[in-house]
Short mmCIF file of C-alpha atoms in Angstrom, two decimals:
data_model
loop_
_atom_site.label_atom_id
_atom_site.label_comp_id
_atom_site.label_asym_id
_atom_site.label_seq_id
_atom_site.Cartn_x
_atom_site.Cartn_y
_atom_site.Cartn_z
CA MET A 1 40.65 10.53 -43.20
CA ARG A 2 41.91 7.19 -41.65
CA CYS A 3 40.64 3.99 -42.29
CA HIS A 4 39.84 3.13 -38.73
CA TRP A 5 37.53 5.92 -38.45
CA VAL A 6 35.86 5.03 -41.86
CA GLN A 7 35.40 1.37 -40.90
CA GLU A 8 33.84 2.53 -37.38
CA ARG A 9 31.10 4.12 -39.43
CA LEU A 10 30.65 2.30 -42.57
CA LEU A 11 27.41 0.36 -41.11
CA ILE A 12 25.81 4.03 -40.32
CA TYR A 13 26.87 4.91 -43.91
CA LEU A 14 25.42 2.20 -45.51
CA ALA A 15 22.34 2.39 -43.53
CA GLY A 16 21.98 5.75 -44.75
CA GLU A 17 21.80 7.27 -41.36
CA MET A 18 25.01 9.57 -41.73
CA ASP A 19 24.68 13.11 -41.89
CA ALA A 20 25.34 14.38 -45.59
CA ARG A 21 28.76 16.04 -44.84
CA GLU A 22 30.40 12.86 -43.15
CA ALA A 23 28.98 10.73 -45.72
CA ALA A 24 30.38 12.79 -48.50
CA LYS A 25 33.54 12.45 -47.12
CA LEU A 26 33.37 9.03 -46.09
CA CYS A 27 32.34 8.26 -50.03
CA ARG A 28 35.24 10.20 -51.30
CA HIS A 29 37.60 8.04 -49.04
CA LEU A 30 35.79 4.90 -50.20
CA GLU A 31 36.46 6.04 -53.96
CA LYS A 32 40.36 6.10 -53.23
CA CYS A 33 40.81 3.11 -50.57
CA ALA A 34 40.24 -0.52 -51.75
CA HIS A 35 40.86 -1.87 -48.43
CA CYS A 36 37.95 0.28 -47.04
CA THR A 37 35.80 -0.50 -50.08
CA THR A 38 36.42 -4.25 -49.19
CA MET A 39 35.46 -4.12 -45.93
CA ALA A 40 32.28 -2.08 -46.75
CA GLU A 41 31.15 -4.92 -49.35
CA ALA A 42 31.77 -7.82 -46.55
CA LEU A 43 29.80 -6.05 -44.26
CA ALA A 44 26.94 -5.49 -46.63
CA GLU A 45 27.24 -9.14 -47.92
CA THR A 46 27.25 -10.66 -44.25
CA GLN A 47 24.22 -8.76 -42.91
CA GLU A 48 22.29 -9.70 -46.07
CA THR A 49 23.17 -13.54 -45.39
CA VAL A 50 22.44 -12.86 -41.59
CA GLU A 51 18.89 -11.40 -42.40
CA SER A 52 18.15 -13.98 -45.02
CA VAL A 53 18.21 -16.51 -42.15
CA LEU A 54 16.85 -14.56 -39.19
CA ARG A 55 14.35 -12.22 -40.76
CA PRO A 56 11.65 -14.59 -42.09
CA PRO A 57 8.65 -14.20 -39.93
CA VAL A 58 7.57 -16.62 -37.33
CA ALA A 59 4.02 -17.26 -36.10
CA THR A 60 2.99 -16.22 -32.91
CA PRO A 61 1.01 -18.93 -30.59
CA PRO A 62 -2.06 -18.29 -30.37
CA MET A 63 -2.41 -19.06 -26.29
CA LEU A 64 0.29 -16.57 -25.66
CA HIS A 65 -2.04 -13.62 -25.29
CA ALA A 66 -4.12 -15.39 -22.70
CA ARG A 67 -1.16 -16.80 -21.13
CA VAL A 68 0.38 -13.48 -20.45
CA MET A 69 -3.17 -12.10 -18.91
CA ASP A 70 -3.60 -14.78 -16.57
CA ALA A 71 -0.11 -14.28 -15.34
CA VAL A 72 -0.43 -10.49 -15.11
CA GLU A 73 -3.97 -10.97 -13.40
CA ALA A 74 -2.12 -12.66 -10.35
CA LEU A 75 0.04 -9.52 -10.31
CA PRO A 76 -0.28 -6.50 -8.16
CA PRO A 77 -0.60 -3.28 -9.73
CA PRO A 78 2.94 -1.98 -11.10
CA ALA A 79 5.12 -0.16 -8.40
CA ARG A 80 5.47 3.55 -8.90
CA CYS A 81 9.08 4.29 -8.97
CA PHE A 82 11.77 6.89 -9.64
CA SER A 83 10.34 9.28 -12.12
CA TRP A 84 12.47 11.75 -14.22
CA PRO A 85 11.49 15.68 -13.32
CA ALA A 86 9.78 17.50 -15.96
CA PHE A 87 12.66 19.78 -16.64
CA TRP A 88 15.25 16.82 -17.10
CA PRO A 89 15.20 16.51 -21.01
CA ALA A 90 14.45 13.05 -22.54
CA PHE A 91 17.26 11.18 -24.46
CA ALA A 92 19.12 7.89 -24.64
CA GLY A 93 21.62 7.63 -21.67
CA ARG A 94 20.55 10.49 -19.66
CA GLN A 95 20.88 8.10 -16.65
CA ARG A 96 24.44 7.92 -17.22
CA LEU A 97 24.74 11.61 -17.54
CA ALA A 98 22.72 12.03 -14.49
CA LEU A 99 25.00 9.82 -12.63
CA ALA A 100 28.03 11.63 -14.52
CA CYS A 101 26.91 15.17 -13.39
CA ALA A 102 26.28 13.80 -9.84
CA ALA A 103 29.98 12.18 -9.35
CA LEU A 104 31.41 15.79 -11.01
CA CYS A 105 29.53 17.75 -8.16
CA PHE A 106 30.77 15.46 -5.75
CA LEU A 107 34.36 16.08 -7.09
CA VAL A 108 33.92 19.74 -7.41
CA VAL A 109 32.54 20.12 -3.91
CA GLY A 110 35.33 17.80 -2.52
CA PHE A 111 37.94 20.04 -4.20
CA LEU A 112 36.50 23.12 -2.94
CA LEU A 113 35.98 21.99 0.63
CA GLY A 114 39.45 20.75 0.76
CA HIS A 115 40.66 24.16 -0.62
CA GLY A 116 38.47 25.94 2.27
CA TRP A 117 36.78 28.02 -0.62
CA ILE A 118 33.27 26.93 0.71
CA GLY A 119 31.97 26.19 4.05
CA ARG A 120 34.04 28.87 5.86
CA GLY A 121 31.23 29.97 7.85
CA GLN A 122 30.55 26.26 9.06
CA THR A 123 34.10 25.72 9.95
CA PRO A 124 34.93 22.41 8.70
CA VAL A 125 37.24 20.16 10.83
CA ALA A 126 40.51 20.52 8.77
CA GLN A 127 40.03 24.72 9.34
CA GLN A 128 39.21 24.31 12.90
CA ARG A 129 42.32 22.30 13.80
CA VAL A 130 43.98 25.46 12.59
CA LEU A 131 41.60 27.63 14.38
CA ALA A 132 41.57 26.12 17.63
CA THR A 133 44.93 27.85 18.98
CA PRO A 134 43.94 31.39 18.05
CA ALA A 135 40.37 30.68 19.43
CA LEU A 136 42.10 30.00 22.64
CA ALA A 137 44.29 32.56 22.59
CA ARG A 138 41.62 34.75 22.30
CA LEU A 139 39.73 33.20 25.24
CA ALA A 140 42.76 33.35 27.25
CA SER A 141 42.82 37.39 26.65
CA ASP A 142 39.35 37.82 27.60
CA HIS A 143 40.37 35.70 30.95
CA ARG A 144 42.55 38.02 31.84
CA GLN A 145 40.43 41.09 31.09
CA PRO A 146 38.83 42.51 34.25
CA LEU A 147 35.17 42.04 34.43
CA PRO A 148 33.05 44.48 32.66
CA ALA A 149 32.35 47.73 34.61
CA ASP A 150 28.81 47.93 33.98
CA PRO A 151 26.57 45.75 36.06
CA HIS A 152 25.11 43.10 33.67
CA PRO A 153 21.75 42.09 34.53
CA ALA A 154 23.07 38.54 34.98
CA ARG A 155 25.73 40.06 37.13
CA SER A 156 23.02 40.17 40.10
CA ALA A 157 24.30 40.18 43.72
CA ALA A 158 22.59 36.85 44.00
CA ALA A 159 24.51 35.31 41.02
CA ASP A 160 22.41 32.45 40.91
CA PRO A 161 23.35 29.89 38.06
CA SER A 162 20.26 29.29 37.14
CA ASP A 163 19.03 33.04 36.84
CA VAL A 164 22.40 33.75 35.03
CA ALA A 165 22.20 31.04 32.50
CA ARG A 166 18.22 32.22 31.66
CA ALA A 167 19.49 35.71 31.30
CA MET A 168 22.32 34.98 29.08
CA THR A 169 20.80 32.55 26.60
CA PRO A 170 19.08 35.18 24.67
CA ARG A 171 22.15 37.21 24.41
CA VAL A 172 24.16 34.41 22.81
CA ALA A 173 21.14 32.69 21.21
CA PHE A 174 21.92 29.21 22.28
CA PRO A 175 20.77 27.42 25.50
CA VAL A 176 23.38 28.33 28.50
CA ARG A 177 23.79 25.92 30.96
CA PRO A 178 23.60 26.73 34.58
CA VAL A 179 26.78 25.61 36.08
CA ASP A 180 27.17 25.62 40.03
CA LEU A 181 30.54 25.24 41.28
CA SER A 182 29.79 26.45 44.81
CA ARG A 183 30.61 22.94 46.18
CA GLU A 184 33.98 23.07 44.74
CA GLY A 185 34.60 26.45 46.41
CA ALA A 186 34.24 28.63 43.23
CA ARG A 187 31.57 31.58 43.44
CA LEU A 188 29.83 32.86 40.31
CA LEU A 189 30.46 36.43 39.96
CA GLY A 190 28.39 37.07 36.88
CA ALA A 191 28.44 36.55 33.07
CA HIS A 192 29.05 38.44 29.99
CA LYS A 193 28.81 37.87 26.32
CA THR A 194 32.02 37.78 24.08
CA VAL A 195 32.38 37.00 20.52
CA VAL A 196 35.31 35.13 19.09
CA GLN A 197 35.70 34.27 15.42
CA ASN A 198 32.15 35.46 14.67
CA VAL A 199 30.90 32.82 17.38
CA PRO A 200 29.00 34.17 20.13
CA VAL A 201 30.65 32.76 23.46
CA ALA A 202 28.86 33.25 26.92
CA VAL A 203 31.65 33.86 29.77
CA LEU A 204 30.88 32.79 33.15
CA SER A 205 33.26 34.09 35.63
CA TYR A 206 34.03 32.42 39.11
CA GLU A 207 36.34 33.31 42.04
CA TRP A 208 38.27 30.07 43.12
CA GLN A 209 40.77 29.79 45.63
CA GLY A 210 41.53 33.37 45.23
CA ARG A 211 41.76 33.29 41.38
CA ARG A 212 39.86 33.95 38.49
CA LEU A 213 38.09 31.11 36.79
CA SER A 214 36.28 31.42 33.51
CA LEU A 215 33.95 29.02 32.29
CA PHE A 216 33.35 29.76 28.24
CA GLN A 217 30.22 28.29 26.70
CA THR A 218 29.53 28.01 22.82
CA ASP A 219 26.90 26.49 20.57
CA HIS A 220 28.04 23.00 19.83
CA ARG A 221 30.85 22.24 17.49
CA ARG A 222 31.10 25.80 16.45
CA LEU A 223 34.42 26.64 18.23
CA THR A 224 36.19 23.71 19.95
CA VAL A 225 35.11 20.55 18.00
CA ALA A 226 38.66 20.28 17.07
CA GLY A 227 39.80 19.66 20.27
CA LEU A 228 36.83 17.45 21.10
CA HIS A 229 37.25 15.49 17.78
CA GLU A 230 41.00 14.58 18.98
CA MET A 231 39.89 13.84 22.42
CA MET A 232 37.30 11.20 21.16
CA GLN A 233 39.86 9.46 18.76
CA GLN A 234 42.00 9.08 21.48
CA GLY A 235 39.41 7.56 23.81
CA GLU A 236 39.47 10.29 25.92
CA CYS A 237 36.27 12.57 27.30
CA TYR A 238 38.05 16.07 27.38
CA LEU A 239 40.86 18.01 25.99
CA LEU A 240 43.46 19.04 28.78
CA GLY A 241 46.01 21.82 28.02
CA LYS A 242 48.16 24.40 29.49
CA ARG A 243 49.38 27.69 27.70
CA ASN A 244 51.08 30.51 28.99
CA GLY A 245 50.59 29.77 32.52
CA LEU A 246 46.88 29.22 31.99
CA GLY A 247 45.38 25.71 31.98
CA TYR A 248 42.33 24.71 30.31
CA ILE A 249 39.91 21.87 29.66
CA ILE A 250 37.58 21.67 26.92
CA TRP A 251 34.58 19.50 27.17
CA CYS A 252 31.05 19.07 25.44
CA SER A 253 27.72 19.00 27.81
CA GLY A 254 24.73 18.22 25.82
CA ASP A 255 24.71 20.71 23.02
CA THR A 256 27.07 22.90 24.44
CA ASP A 257 30.76 23.13 24.16
CA MET A 258 32.76 24.17 27.29
CA VAL A 259 36.09 25.77 28.15
CA LEU A 260 37.22 26.08 31.66
CA MET A 261 40.11 28.25 32.23
CA ALA A 262 42.31 29.51 35.43
CA GLU A 263 45.82 29.68 36.65
CA ALA A 264 45.79 26.35 37.59
CA SER A 265 47.12 22.90 36.56
CA PRO A 266 44.51 21.15 34.18
CA GLU A 267 44.33 18.21 36.77
CA GLN A 268 42.81 20.61 38.93
CA LEU A 269 40.31 21.91 36.18
CA LEU A 270 39.52 18.21 35.32
CA ARG A 271 37.99 17.69 38.73
CA LEU A 272 36.00 21.03 38.62
CA ALA A 273 34.93 20.17 34.96
CA SER A 274 33.73 16.83 35.92
CA ARG A 275 31.59 18.22 38.82
CA ALA A 276 30.39 20.64 36.65
CA GLY A 277 29.31 18.55 33.76
CA GLY A 278 27.29 16.27 36.36
CA ALA A 279 25.07 14.07 34.33
CA ASN A 280 25.40 15.93 31.23
CA PHE A 281 29.24 15.41 30.93
CA ARG A 282 30.27 13.33 27.96
CA GLY A 283 32.68 13.55 25.34
CA MET B 1 -8.67 2.58 -26.56
CA SER B 2 -7.29 1.68 -29.80
CA HIS B 3 -6.65 4.97 -31.07
CA LEU B 4 -4.35 5.96 -27.90
CA PRO B 5 -0.92 6.06 -28.51
CA ASP B 6 1.48 3.40 -26.81
CA GLU B 7 2.71 5.85 -24.27
CA VAL B 8 -0.45 6.93 -22.98
CA LEU B 9 -1.49 3.38 -22.75
CA ALA B 10 1.46 2.23 -20.51
CA ARG B 11 0.96 5.33 -18.25
CA ARG B 12 -2.53 3.97 -17.59
CA ALA B 13 -1.50 0.42 -17.42
CA ALA B 14 1.25 1.80 -14.89
CA ALA B 15 -1.81 3.36 -13.04
CA GLY B 16 -3.34 -0.23 -12.73
CA HIS B 17 -5.67 -0.43 -15.92
CA ARG B 18 -5.03 -3.73 -17.04
CA GLU B 19 -7.22 -3.34 -20.43
CA CYS B 20 -4.41 -0.85 -21.32
CA PHE B 21 -1.83 -3.15 -20.74
CA GLU B 22 -4.12 -5.85 -22.77
CA GLU B 23 -4.32 -3.41 -25.82
CA LEU B 24 -0.42 -3.32 -25.55
CA LEU B 25 -0.25 -7.13 -25.42
CA ALA B 26 -2.13 -7.20 -28.37
CA ARG B 27 -0.15 -4.33 -30.33
CA HIS B 28 3.32 -5.80 -29.68
CA ARG B 29 2.99 -9.56 -28.92
CA ASN B 30 4.01 -10.47 -32.59
CA ARG B 31 7.29 -8.44 -32.19
CA VAL B 32 8.15 -9.51 -28.85
CA TYR B 33 7.58 -13.05 -29.64
CA ARG B 34 9.60 -12.88 -32.81
CA LEU B 35 12.50 -11.43 -30.91
CA CYS B 36 12.43 -13.94 -28.26
CA TYR B 37 12.07 -16.56 -30.75
CA ARG B 38 15.28 -15.35 -32.36
CA LEU B 39 16.95 -15.20 -28.94
CA ALA B 40 15.90 -18.19 -27.28
CA GLY B 41 16.20 -20.29 -30.21
CA ASN B 42 13.11 -22.70 -30.05
CA ALA B 43 9.46 -22.13 -30.19
CA GLU B 44 8.66 -23.66 -26.71
CA ASP B 45 11.33 -21.61 -24.85
CA ALA B 46 10.17 -18.57 -27.03
CA GLU B 47 6.78 -18.48 -25.82
CA ASP B 48 7.79 -19.01 -22.43
CA TRP B 49 10.20 -16.39 -22.58
CA ALA B 50 7.77 -14.08 -24.32
CA GLN B 51 5.35 -14.39 -21.52
CA GLU B 52 7.94 -13.90 -18.77
CA CYS B 53 8.87 -10.47 -20.90
CA PHE B 54 5.66 -9.43 -20.73
CA VAL B 55 5.27 -9.86 -17.01
CA ARG B 56 8.51 -8.04 -16.60
CA VAL B 57 7.33 -5.34 -18.72
CA TYR B 58 4.19 -5.10 -16.76
CA ARG B 59 6.07 -4.89 -13.52
CA GLN B 60 8.42 -2.48 -14.81
CA LEU B 61 5.65 0.04 -16.14
CA GLY B 62 6.01 2.08 -13.01
CA ARG B 63 9.59 2.92 -14.20
CA TYR B 64 8.70 3.86 -17.75
CA ASN B 65 8.82 7.55 -18.40
CA PRO B 66 5.78 8.24 -20.80
CA GLN B 67 7.97 11.06 -22.33
CA MET B 68 10.02 8.56 -23.62
CA PRO B 69 9.09 6.34 -26.62
CA PHE B 70 7.42 3.11 -25.39
CA THR B 71 8.78 0.85 -28.44
CA PRO B 72 12.46 1.07 -27.34
CA TRP B 73 12.07 1.10 -24.00
CA LEU B 74 9.97 -2.19 -24.42
CA LEU B 75 12.36 -3.72 -26.77
CA ARG B 76 15.20 -2.84 -24.17
CA VAL B 77 13.24 -4.57 -21.48
CA VAL B 78 12.37 -7.81 -23.54
CA SER B 79 15.99 -8.03 -25.17
CA ASN B 80 17.75 -7.87 -21.61
CA THR B 81 15.31 -10.40 -20.28
CA CYS B 82 16.01 -12.56 -23.20
CA ILE B 83 19.70 -12.08 -22.11
CA ASN B 84 19.31 -12.88 -18.50
CA LEU B 85 16.86 -16.06 -19.53
CA GLY B 86 19.52 -17.10 -21.93
CA LYS B 87 22.46 -16.77 -19.34
CA ALA B 88 20.20 -18.98 -16.82
CA ARG B 89 19.57 -21.75 -19.45
CA THR B 90 23.22 -21.91 -20.59
CA HIS B 91 24.14 -22.93 -17.11
CA ARG B 92 21.73 -25.56 -17.56
CA GLN B 93 22.72 -26.61 -21.32
CA ASP B 94 25.90 -25.79 -23.39
CA ARG B 95 24.09 -24.45 -26.46
CA PHE B 96 22.10 -21.36 -27.04
CA PRO B 97 20.46 -22.17 -30.33
CA LEU B 98 18.70 -19.44 -32.46
CA GLY B 99 15.89 -21.42 -33.57
CA ILE B 100 16.70 -21.69 -37.29
CA MET B 101 17.28 -25.17 -37.78
CA GLU B 102 13.57 -25.87 -36.22
CA GLU B 103 12.42 -23.44 -38.63
CA ARG B 104 14.12 -24.83 -41.80
CA ALA B 105 13.61 -28.30 -40.86
CA SER B 106 9.83 -27.56 -41.36
CA THR B 107 10.20 -25.87 -44.75
CA VAL B 108 12.77 -27.57 -46.61
CA ARG B 109 10.49 -30.90 -46.63
CA THR B 110 8.43 -29.58 -49.72
CA ALA B 111 11.71 -28.14 -51.52
CA ASP B 112 14.09 -29.59 -53.87
CA PRO B 113 16.04 -32.03 -51.86
CA LEU B 114 19.62 -31.06 -52.86
CA ASN B 115 18.78 -27.20 -52.77
CA ALA B 116 17.33 -28.03 -49.36
CA ALA B 117 20.28 -29.72 -47.98
CA LEU B 118 22.47 -27.15 -49.02
CA CYS B 119 20.19 -24.22 -47.78
CA GLY B 120 20.16 -26.60 -44.43
CA GLU B 121 23.81 -26.76 -44.24
CA GLU B 122 24.35 -23.00 -44.72
CA ALA B 123 21.64 -21.79 -42.56
CA GLN B 124 23.28 -24.28 -40.06
CA ALA B 125 26.55 -22.52 -40.02
CA ILE B 126 25.15 -19.08 -40.09
CA SER B 127 23.01 -20.21 -36.90
CA THR B 128 26.15 -21.40 -35.13
CA ALA B 129 28.19 -18.48 -36.07
CA VAL B 130 25.66 -16.42 -34.66
CA GLU B 131 25.12 -18.63 -31.67
CA ALA B 132 28.76 -17.94 -30.82
CA LEU B 133 28.90 -14.34 -30.25
CA SER B 134 28.76 -12.97 -27.00
CA PRO B 135 25.45 -11.94 -25.48
CA ALA B 136 26.02 -8.46 -26.18
CA LEU B 137 27.05 -8.63 -29.65
CA ARG B 138 24.04 -11.28 -30.41
CA GLN B 139 21.59 -8.93 -28.76
CA ALA B 140 22.64 -6.17 -31.19
CA VAL B 141 22.64 -8.13 -34.36
CA VAL B 142 19.36 -9.75 -33.64
CA LEU B 143 17.93 -6.28 -32.71
CA ARG B 144 19.26 -4.66 -36.05
CA VAL B 145 18.57 -7.37 -38.02
CA VAL B 146 15.23 -9.01 -36.78
CA GLU B 147 13.70 -5.68 -35.57
CA GLU B 148 15.18 -3.62 -38.40
CA LEU B 149 15.83 -1.09 -36.07
CA SER B 150 17.85 2.02 -37.26
CA PHE B 151 21.22 2.74 -35.59
CA ARG B 152 19.80 5.32 -33.69
CA GLU B 153 16.92 3.23 -32.63
CA LEU B 154 19.15 0.54 -31.44
CA SER B 155 21.59 2.56 -29.69
CA GLU B 156 18.28 3.85 -27.58
CA VAL B 157 17.26 0.16 -27.05
CA LEU B 158 20.78 -0.82 -25.80
CA GLY B 159 20.98 2.36 -23.91
CA VAL B 160 24.42 3.24 -25.29
CA PRO B 161 25.89 5.82 -27.79
CA LEU B 162 24.76 5.42 -31.55
CA GLN B 163 28.67 5.01 -32.48
CA THR B 164 28.80 1.95 -29.77
CA ALA B 165 25.61 0.16 -31.19
CA ALA B 166 27.02 0.42 -34.76
CA THR B 167 30.51 -1.06 -33.55
CA ARG B 168 28.90 -3.66 -31.45
CA VAL B 169 26.95 -4.71 -34.91
CA ARG B 170 29.94 -4.43 -37.00
CA ARG B 171 31.94 -6.54 -34.79
CA ALA B 172 29.32 -8.90 -34.69
CA LEU B 173 29.16 -9.17 -38.63
CA LEU B 174 32.77 -9.69 -38.72
CA GLN B 175 33.23 -12.37 -36.44
CA VAL B 176 30.19 -14.22 -38.10
CA ARG B 177 31.84 -13.72 -41.53
CA GLU B 178 34.99 -15.18 -40.09
CA ARG B 179 33.24 -18.16 -38.54
CA LEU B 180 31.54 -18.89 -41.78
CA ALA B 181 34.85 -18.52 -43.92
CA SER B 182 36.49 -21.01 -41.15
CA ALA B 183 33.08 -23.27 -41.96
CA GLY B 184 33.89 -23.15 -45.67
CA VAL B 185 30.91 -21.21 -46.23
CA GLU B 186 31.25 -18.52 -48.80
CA VAL B 187 29.06 -15.31 -47.95
CA THR B 188 27.98 -13.74 -51.37
CA ARG B 189 24.90 -11.57 -52.60
#
């Protein structure tokens, strides 16, 4: 047993508040260590001296009670503040413990998020940067596929954008936006649903200048948020790109993310996208 | 109402029952004033400080958890309020006396003059030594000595672990002893 350990606990020992086992060990140390014994005597003497000066009783002023009540009468009732829940045990320092627990939880969640061990379903931003490219590849693959052979309810002869959007909405479980590109010479052929990385995607297919034009719509920030984030940081409202001969442009319209894709330059698609978005177009 | 424990009275006082607060005041005014007196250093400030402490207690009753014992919470509010009032006063004046000399002056008049003079000098030296402590150490030693709190109670009042509370008191006593030795005052039983 070291002297430092003993001296840190001498007052608790002298006050008789130490548990019996520790007290016995400390007592054995005192029997052998003159230095600690001297320290114990010094502390006891000094405490007695200070007590002799500070402890004598003092008379409370008789008017104190009335003064306090007068002051309290002028106050509103005490404000209710935070109260500890019943399940939280009562002990000294629990506020510090609660703060420590909160800090620990914060660190653990941060660590798990950072390593991608949780929140996979919510596709955190760091992951979406990685997923953006395979997602685009999957969309490009869908774009090159022939239109589904079976006539879809949305593939009506009329192919009215509003009707198509209304018919697709319950299938993908998010509001599909009607996009009319007829003024740009694009004719709506129909729509179908696809799933990319477990995210439902509504695909609106157009014929434009003899080429296939696909407009993919997904629920906001479920698939294309990484691109949109990059676009925002650069002060842009959209993300342009070209890959394997396909131009694409990504933007956000209300709560829906849009990907427009065709065998065309991104600049050509940009003109379409800006018109397709109309008043809702934003970055 | 006098049969109700402090914790129940505090809960009712927090709900706006002023008569319950008055009962708490009647129960604790002596110990609160005594603590204020030891930390303020004179009777005039002590009365003002005690009033301020009770007002602070009343305002903070909404934060009190009735599952916890009332007295440690009360002493914590009071001692922290005194420390803050002491700091504010220290800005206005250099010294932060402990009210020892005032008390001694009133008691030594009838005693033996030589003994009284010796006691006065010794008390003054102890007073000076305790006054020179930092607020945290002074708070710890006054609560331990004046209120006779156990170290467990002291740790609850100070909101620190038991060992930390004991360390503060030990450091305070050692510093007092050192200063008394420097002043040539021998500490004996």
